[in-house]
Amino acid sequence: MSRRVLVVALDGTTFDLIGPWLDDGSMPNLARLREEGTHGPLRSIVPPVTAPAWCSFMTGKNPGKHGVYEFFLREPGSFDEIPVSAKVRRGRTVWELLGDSGKRVLVVNVPVTYPPAPVNGSLIGDFLTPMGERDFTFPRGLLKEVEEATGPYELYHVEVYRRGKGHVVLDELDRVLEANRRANRWLIENKPFDFAMFHVWGTDRFGHELWHVLDPSHPMHDPAEALLLRDRCLAYWRRVDEVVGEWFAAAGPDTTRFVISDHGFGPIHRFLVINAWLLQKGWIRLRPTVTSFVRRSLFELGLSPATGYRMAMRLGFARLRLASGVGTRKRLIERVNRVFLSLHDVDWSRTRA
């Protein structure tokens, strides 16, 4: 029997976090894989961001060649941003090349695979699918098959951390992981493949929303909160280990197994916003209008797209970031630019930067 391949992509996972748990037996399946196989830290791409990193993995190209640098890209001839998608990614993917050679593939939730392209096998798109759309599988009827067999399909994580509400994030992480466990187990057992790849987004969302719970050096770390949530955080990662082990067991002993990631995590104590620095130095000049003056005043008070976005997420408007359709997302961005200081306020004739 020819060997087949199963790649499990744990987004944002680093040995800095899980290494001690592999050592102490908390994650036995990944520990066994480490001991029986080969392991080591992977160097991410520049920038070390989910969307371009997975595009580099699937195409073998750097961002300069596949064209994806972030979750957004500039519209040609303007400073307007549009969300990335599989339509803008350049280069053939590993599963397309394998399909050309007659190999059957099974690709699930890998970032920047929406809208789904035809493959020799099955493909389920990623969390960049606009919320409400159901056209994220190939073949189109695959979603109905999976849901009839395993229940409603979970594609998104929308909860963000709010003080005292970390358990809400963990509840969602547990629910989505369980839904993905069932769906991917069914796919392994019912869709033949020579190469399969399953992406787990929850591990990345854990890092973004809850890293501070486990890291005493983080500025947001609260020992009392850590005492309440630490066991649940560890339980989530133990469950990730169990799920990965279940998928590998279902795939069978003649399957070559990989566990990979796109980037790591760590605390952010400070960061530099280049445009804000240029503005402070006087190398960016703004239009001499009332609206630009008001926007700059709000900016100096700390109101920016980043803080406004975070506030909206905490108020329960997380689904706005997953608004249906590129057109709707673009209109949201345009509205943000009308409220907050943006490049539309720059007086280019007086700007030296």
Coordinates of C-alpha atoms in Angstrom, one line a residue:
M1 CA 0.0 0.0 0.0
S2 CA 1.4 3.4 -0.9
R3 CA 1.8 5.8 2.0
R4 CA -0.4 8.9 2.2
V5 CA 0.2 12.2 4.0
L6 CA -1.8 14.1 6.6
V7 CA -0.6 17.6 7.6
V8 CA -2.2 19.2 10.7
A9 CA -1.6 23.0 10.8
L10 CA -1.8 24.4 14.3
D11 CA -1.9 28.1 13.6
G12 CA 0.2 30.3 15.9
T13 CA 1.6 27.3 17.9
T14 CA 5.1 27.6 19.4
F15 CA 7.3 25.3 21.4
D16 CA 7.7 28.3 23.8
L17 CA 4.1 27.5 24.9
I18 CA 3.6 23.8 24.3
G19 CA 7.2 22.5 24.9
P20 CA 6.8 22.2 28.7
W21 CA 3.4 20.4 28.2
L22 CA 5.1 17.9 25.8
D23 CA 7.8 17.3 28.5
D24 CA 5.4 16.8 31.4
G25 CA 3.0 14.4 29.6
S26 CA 0.1 16.8 29.2
M27 CA 0.1 16.4 25.4
P28 CA 1.2 12.8 24.8
N29 CA 0.2 12.5 21.2
L30 CA 2.4 15.4 20.0
A31 CA 5.1 14.3 22.5
R32 CA 5.1 10.9 20.9
L33 CA 5.3 12.4 17.4
R34 CA 8.3 14.6 18.5
E35 CA 10.1 11.6 20.0
E36 CA 9.5 9.2 17.1
G37 CA 10.1 11.7 14.3
T38 CA 11.9 14.9 13.6
H39 CA 11.1 18.3 15.1
G40 CA 12.5 21.8 15.4
P41 CA 11.5 25.5 15.2
L42 CA 10.6 26.7 11.7
R43 CA 11.6 30.1 10.5
S44 CA 8.5 32.0 9.5
I45 CA 8.3 34.3 6.5
V46 CA 8.5 38.1 6.6
P47 CA 6.1 39.4 7.7
P48 CA 5.3 36.5 10.1
V49 CA 1.5 36.8 9.6
T50 CA -1.0 34.0 9.0
A51 CA -2.2 34.9 5.5
P52 CA 1.1 35.3 3.8
A53 CA 2.8 32.5 5.8
W54 CA 0.2 29.9 4.7
C55 CA 0.3 31.2 1.1
S56 CA 4.1 30.6 1.2
F57 CA 3.6 27.1 2.5
M58 CA 1.1 26.1 -0.1
T59 CA 2.9 27.7 -3.1
G60 CA 6.6 27.5 -2.1
K61 CA 6.9 31.2 -2.9
N62 CA 7.7 34.2 -0.8
P63 CA 5.2 37.0 -0.4
G64 CA 6.9 39.0 -3.1
K65 CA 6.0 36.2 -5.6
H66 CA 2.6 35.1 -4.3
G67 CA 1.4 38.6 -3.7
V68 CA -0.1 38.2 -0.2
Y69 CA 1.5 40.3 2.5
E70 CA -1.3 40.8 5.1
F71 CA -5.1 40.2 5.4
F72 CA -5.7 43.2 3.2
L73 CA -4.1 44.6 0.0
R74 CA -4.0 48.0 -1.7
E75 CA -6.2 48.6 -4.6
P76 CA -4.1 49.6 -7.6
G77 CA -3.8 53.3 -7.9
S78 CA -5.2 54.1 -4.4
F79 CA -4.6 53.7 -0.7
D80 CA -7.9 51.8 -0.4
E81 CA -7.7 48.3 1.1
I82 CA -9.6 45.2 0.1
P83 CA -9.5 41.8 1.9
V84 CA -7.2 39.1 0.4
S85 CA -8.7 35.9 -1.1
A86 CA -7.6 33.0 -3.2
K87 CA -8.4 35.1 -6.2
V88 CA -5.4 37.4 -5.6
R89 CA -2.9 34.7 -4.5
R90 CA -0.4 33.9 -7.3
G91 CA 1.3 30.5 -7.8
R92 CA 0.0 27.0 -7.9
T93 CA -0.6 25.2 -4.6
V94 CA 0.9 21.9 -3.6
W95 CA -2.5 20.2 -3.7
E96 CA -3.1 21.5 -7.3
L97 CA 0.3 20.1 -8.4
L98 CA -0.5 16.8 -6.6
G99 CA -3.9 16.7 -8.3
D100 CA -2.2 17.1 -11.7
S101 CA -0.2 14.0 -10.9
G102 CA -3.4 12.0 -10.2
K103 CA -3.2 12.2 -6.4
R104 CA -6.4 12.8 -4.5
V105 CA -6.4 15.7 -2.0
L106 CA -8.4 16.7 1.0
V107 CA -7.8 20.3 2.1
V108 CA -9.7 21.8 5.1
N109 CA -9.8 25.4 6.4
V110 CA -6.3 26.5 5.2
P111 CA -6.3 30.3 5.1
V112 CA -6.7 32.1 1.8
T113 CA -8.4 29.2 0.1
Y114 CA -11.8 31.0 -0.3
P115 CA -13.3 31.1 -2.9
P116 CA -12.5 27.4 -3.4
A117 CA -10.8 26.3 -6.6
P118 CA -11.5 23.0 -8.2
V119 CA -9.2 20.2 -6.9
N120 CA -8.8 16.5 -7.5
G121 CA -10.7 15.7 -4.3
S122 CA -12.3 17.9 -1.7
L123 CA -11.6 21.3 -0.3
I124 CA -13.3 23.3 2.5
G125 CA -12.5 27.0 2.6
D126 CA -11.3 29.2 5.5
F127 CA -12.4 31.8 8.0
L128 CA -11.9 34.6 5.3
T129 CA -15.2 33.4 3.8
P130 CA -17.7 36.2 4.2
M131 CA -20.1 35.3 7.0
G132 CA -23.4 34.1 5.6
E133 CA -21.9 32.6 2.5
R134 CA -22.2 28.8 2.0
D135 CA -20.1 28.5 -1.2
F136 CA -16.9 27.7 0.6
T137 CA -16.5 24.0 -0.4
F138 CA -15.5 22.1 -3.5
P139 CA -17.5 20.3 -4.7
R140 CA -20.3 22.6 -3.8
G141 CA -22.4 19.8 -2.2
L142 CA -19.7 18.8 0.2
L143 CA -21.0 21.2 2.9
K144 CA -24.4 19.6 2.9
E145 CA -22.8 16.1 3.2
V146 CA -20.7 17.1 6.2
E147 CA -23.5 18.9 8.0
E148 CA -25.9 16.0 7.5
A149 CA -23.3 13.6 9.0
T150 CA -21.7 15.8 11.8
G151 CA -24.0 18.8 12.5
P152 CA -23.6 22.5 11.8
Y153 CA -20.3 23.5 10.3
E154 CA -18.2 25.8 12.5
L155 CA -16.0 28.1 10.4
Y156 CA -15.4 31.2 12.6
H157 CA -14.1 32.4 16.0
V158 CA -15.7 35.7 16.8
E159 CA -15.3 36.1 20.6
V160 CA -12.6 38.5 21.9
Y161 CA -11.1 38.8 25.4
R162 CA -12.9 41.0 27.8
R163 CA -11.8 41.4 31.4
G164 CA -13.6 38.8 33.5
K165 CA -14.9 37.1 30.4
G166 CA -12.0 34.9 29.4
H167 CA -14.2 31.8 29.9
V168 CA -16.4 33.0 27.0
V169 CA -13.4 32.8 24.6
L170 CA -12.6 29.3 26.0
D171 CA -16.2 28.2 25.5
E172 CA -16.0 29.1 21.8
L173 CA -12.6 27.5 21.4
D174 CA -13.9 24.3 22.8
R175 CA -17.1 24.3 20.7
V176 CA -15.4 25.0 17.4
L177 CA -12.6 22.4 18.1
E178 CA -15.3 19.8 18.8
A179 CA -17.2 20.6 15.7
N180 CA -14.0 20.4 13.6
R181 CA -13.0 17.2 15.3
R182 CA -16.3 15.5 14.1
A183 CA -16.2 17.0 10.6
N184 CA -12.5 16.1 9.9
R185 CA -12.9 12.6 11.4
W186 CA -15.9 12.0 9.0
L187 CA -13.8 13.4 6.1
I188 CA -10.9 11.0 6.8
E189 CA -13.3 8.1 6.9
N190 CA -15.4 9.0 3.9
K191 CA -13.3 11.0 1.4
P192 CA -10.3 9.1 -0.1
F193 CA -7.0 11.1 -0.2
D194 CA -3.3 10.8 -0.9
F195 CA -2.6 14.2 0.7
A196 CA -4.7 15.9 3.4
M197 CA -4.2 19.1 5.3
F198 CA -6.3 20.3 8.2
H199 CA -5.9 23.8 9.6
V200 CA -6.8 24.6 13.2
W201 CA -7.5 28.3 13.8
G202 CA -8.4 28.1 17.4
T203 CA -4.7 27.8 18.5
D204 CA -4.0 31.2 17.0
R205 CA -7.1 32.7 18.5
F206 CA -5.9 31.4 21.9
G207 CA -2.6 33.3 21.5
H208 CA -4.3 36.5 20.5
E209 CA -6.9 36.6 23.2
L210 CA -5.5 34.6 26.1
W211 CA -1.7 34.6 26.0
H212 CA -1.6 37.0 28.8
V213 CA -3.3 34.6 31.1
L214 CA -0.4 32.2 31.0
D215 CA 2.5 34.7 30.7
P216 CA 3.4 36.5 33.9
S217 CA 5.6 39.0 31.9
H218 CA 2.6 40.2 29.9
P219 CA 1.4 43.8 30.8
M220 CA -2.2 42.5 31.0
H221 CA -1.4 39.5 33.2
D222 CA -3.6 39.3 36.3
P223 CA -2.6 36.6 38.8
A224 CA -6.1 36.2 40.1
E225 CA -7.5 35.7 36.6
A226 CA -4.7 33.3 35.8
L227 CA -5.6 31.2 38.9
L228 CA -9.2 31.0 37.6
L229 CA -8.4 30.2 34.0
R230 CA -5.1 28.4 33.9
D231 CA -6.6 24.9 34.2
R232 CA -9.1 25.6 31.5
C233 CA -6.4 26.9 29.2
L234 CA -4.4 23.8 29.7
A235 CA -7.5 21.7 29.2
Y236 CA -8.0 23.3 25.8
W237 CA -4.5 22.4 24.7
R238 CA -4.8 18.9 26.0
R239 CA -8.0 18.6 23.9
V240 CA -6.1 19.9 20.8
D241 CA -3.6 17.1 21.4
E242 CA -6.3 14.5 21.8
V243 CA -8.0 15.7 18.6
V244 CA -4.8 15.6 16.6
G245 CA -4.2 12.1 17.9
E246 CA -7.7 11.0 16.9
W247 CA -7.2 12.3 13.3
F248 CA -3.8 10.5 13.0
A249 CA -5.3 7.3 14.3
A250 CA -8.2 7.5 11.9
A251 CA -5.9 8.1 9.0
G252 CA -4.1 4.8 9.8
P253 CA -0.5 3.6 10.3
D254 CA 0.4 3.9 6.6
T255 CA 0.0 7.7 6.8
T256 CA 3.0 10.1 7.0
R257 CA 2.1 12.7 9.7
F258 CA 3.2 16.3 9.9
V259 CA 2.3 19.0 12.5
I260 CA 3.4 22.4 11.4
S261 CA 2.7 26.1 12.2
D262 CA 3.0 29.4 10.5
H263 CA 4.3 31.6 13.3
G264 CA 4.8 31.8 17.1
F265 CA 3.5 34.1 19.8
G266 CA 4.8 36.2 22.6
P267 CA 3.9 39.3 24.7
I268 CA 3.9 42.7 23.0
H269 CA 5.0 45.4 25.4
R270 CA 5.2 48.2 22.9
F271 CA 5.1 48.8 19.2
L272 CA 5.9 51.6 16.7
V273 CA 3.3 53.0 14.3
I274 CA 5.5 54.5 11.6
N275 CA 2.8 56.9 10.3
A276 CA 2.2 58.3 13.8
W277 CA 5.9 58.8 14.3
L278 CA 6.2 60.6 10.9
L279 CA 3.2 62.8 11.9
Q280 CA 4.8 63.7 15.2
K281 CA 8.1 64.6 13.4
G282 CA 6.2 66.9 11.0
W283 CA 7.1 64.8 8.0
I284 CA 3.5 64.0 7.3
R285 CA 1.3 67.1 6.9
L286 CA -2.5 67.0 7.1
R287 CA -5.1 68.9 5.0
P288 CA -5.9 72.3 6.6
T289 CA -9.6 71.4 7.0
V290 CA -11.9 71.3 10.0
T291 CA -12.6 67.5 9.6
S292 CA -8.9 66.7 9.5
F293 CA -8.3 68.8 12.6
V294 CA -11.1 67.0 14.4
R295 CA -9.8 63.6 13.4
R296 CA -6.3 64.5 14.5
S297 CA -7.6 65.7 17.9
L298 CA -9.4 62.4 18.3
F299 CA -6.3 60.5 17.3
E300 CA -4.2 62.4 19.9
L301 CA -6.8 61.4 22.5
G302 CA -6.2 57.8 21.6
L303 CA -9.1 57.2 19.3
S304 CA -7.8 55.3 16.2
P305 CA -9.1 52.5 13.9
A306 CA -7.3 50.0 16.1
T307 CA -8.8 51.2 19.4
G308 CA -12.2 51.6 17.7
Y309 CA -12.0 48.1 16.3
R310 CA -11.1 46.7 19.7
M311 CA -14.0 48.6 21.4
A312 CA -16.4 47.3 18.8
M313 CA -15.3 43.8 19.4
R314 CA -15.8 44.1 23.1
L315 CA -19.2 45.5 22.6
G316 CA -20.2 42.4 20.7
F317 CA -19.8 43.5 17.1
A318 CA -17.2 40.9 16.3
R319 CA -19.2 39.7 13.3
L320 CA -18.6 43.0 11.5
R321 CA -15.1 41.8 10.6
L322 CA -16.7 38.9 8.8
A323 CA -19.4 41.0 7.0
S324 CA -20.8 39.3 3.9
G325 CA -19.0 40.1 0.7
V326 CA -16.0 42.1 -0.3
G327 CA -18.2 45.0 -1.2
T328 CA -19.7 45.2 2.3
R329 CA -16.2 45.0 3.9
K330 CA -15.0 47.8 1.6
R331 CA -17.9 50.0 2.6
L332 CA -17.1 49.4 6.3
I333 CA -13.4 50.4 5.7
E334 CA -14.6 53.5 3.9
R335 CA -16.8 54.5 6.8
V336 CA -13.9 53.9 9.2
N337 CA -11.8 56.3 7.1
R338 CA -14.5 59.0 7.4
V339 CA -14.5 58.8 11.2
F340 CA -10.8 58.2 12.0
L341 CA -7.6 59.9 10.9
S342 CA -6.4 58.2 7.7
L343 CA -4.3 58.6 4.6
H344 CA -7.3 60.5 3.1
D345 CA -6.4 63.4 5.5
V346 CA -2.8 63.7 4.2
D347 CA -1.8 66.8 2.3
W348 CA 0.6 65.2 -0.1
S349 CA 1.9 68.5 -1.5
R350 CA 3.3 69.4 1.9
T351 CA 4.3 65.9 3.0
R352 CA 8.1 65.1 3.1
A353 CA 7.8 61.4 4.1

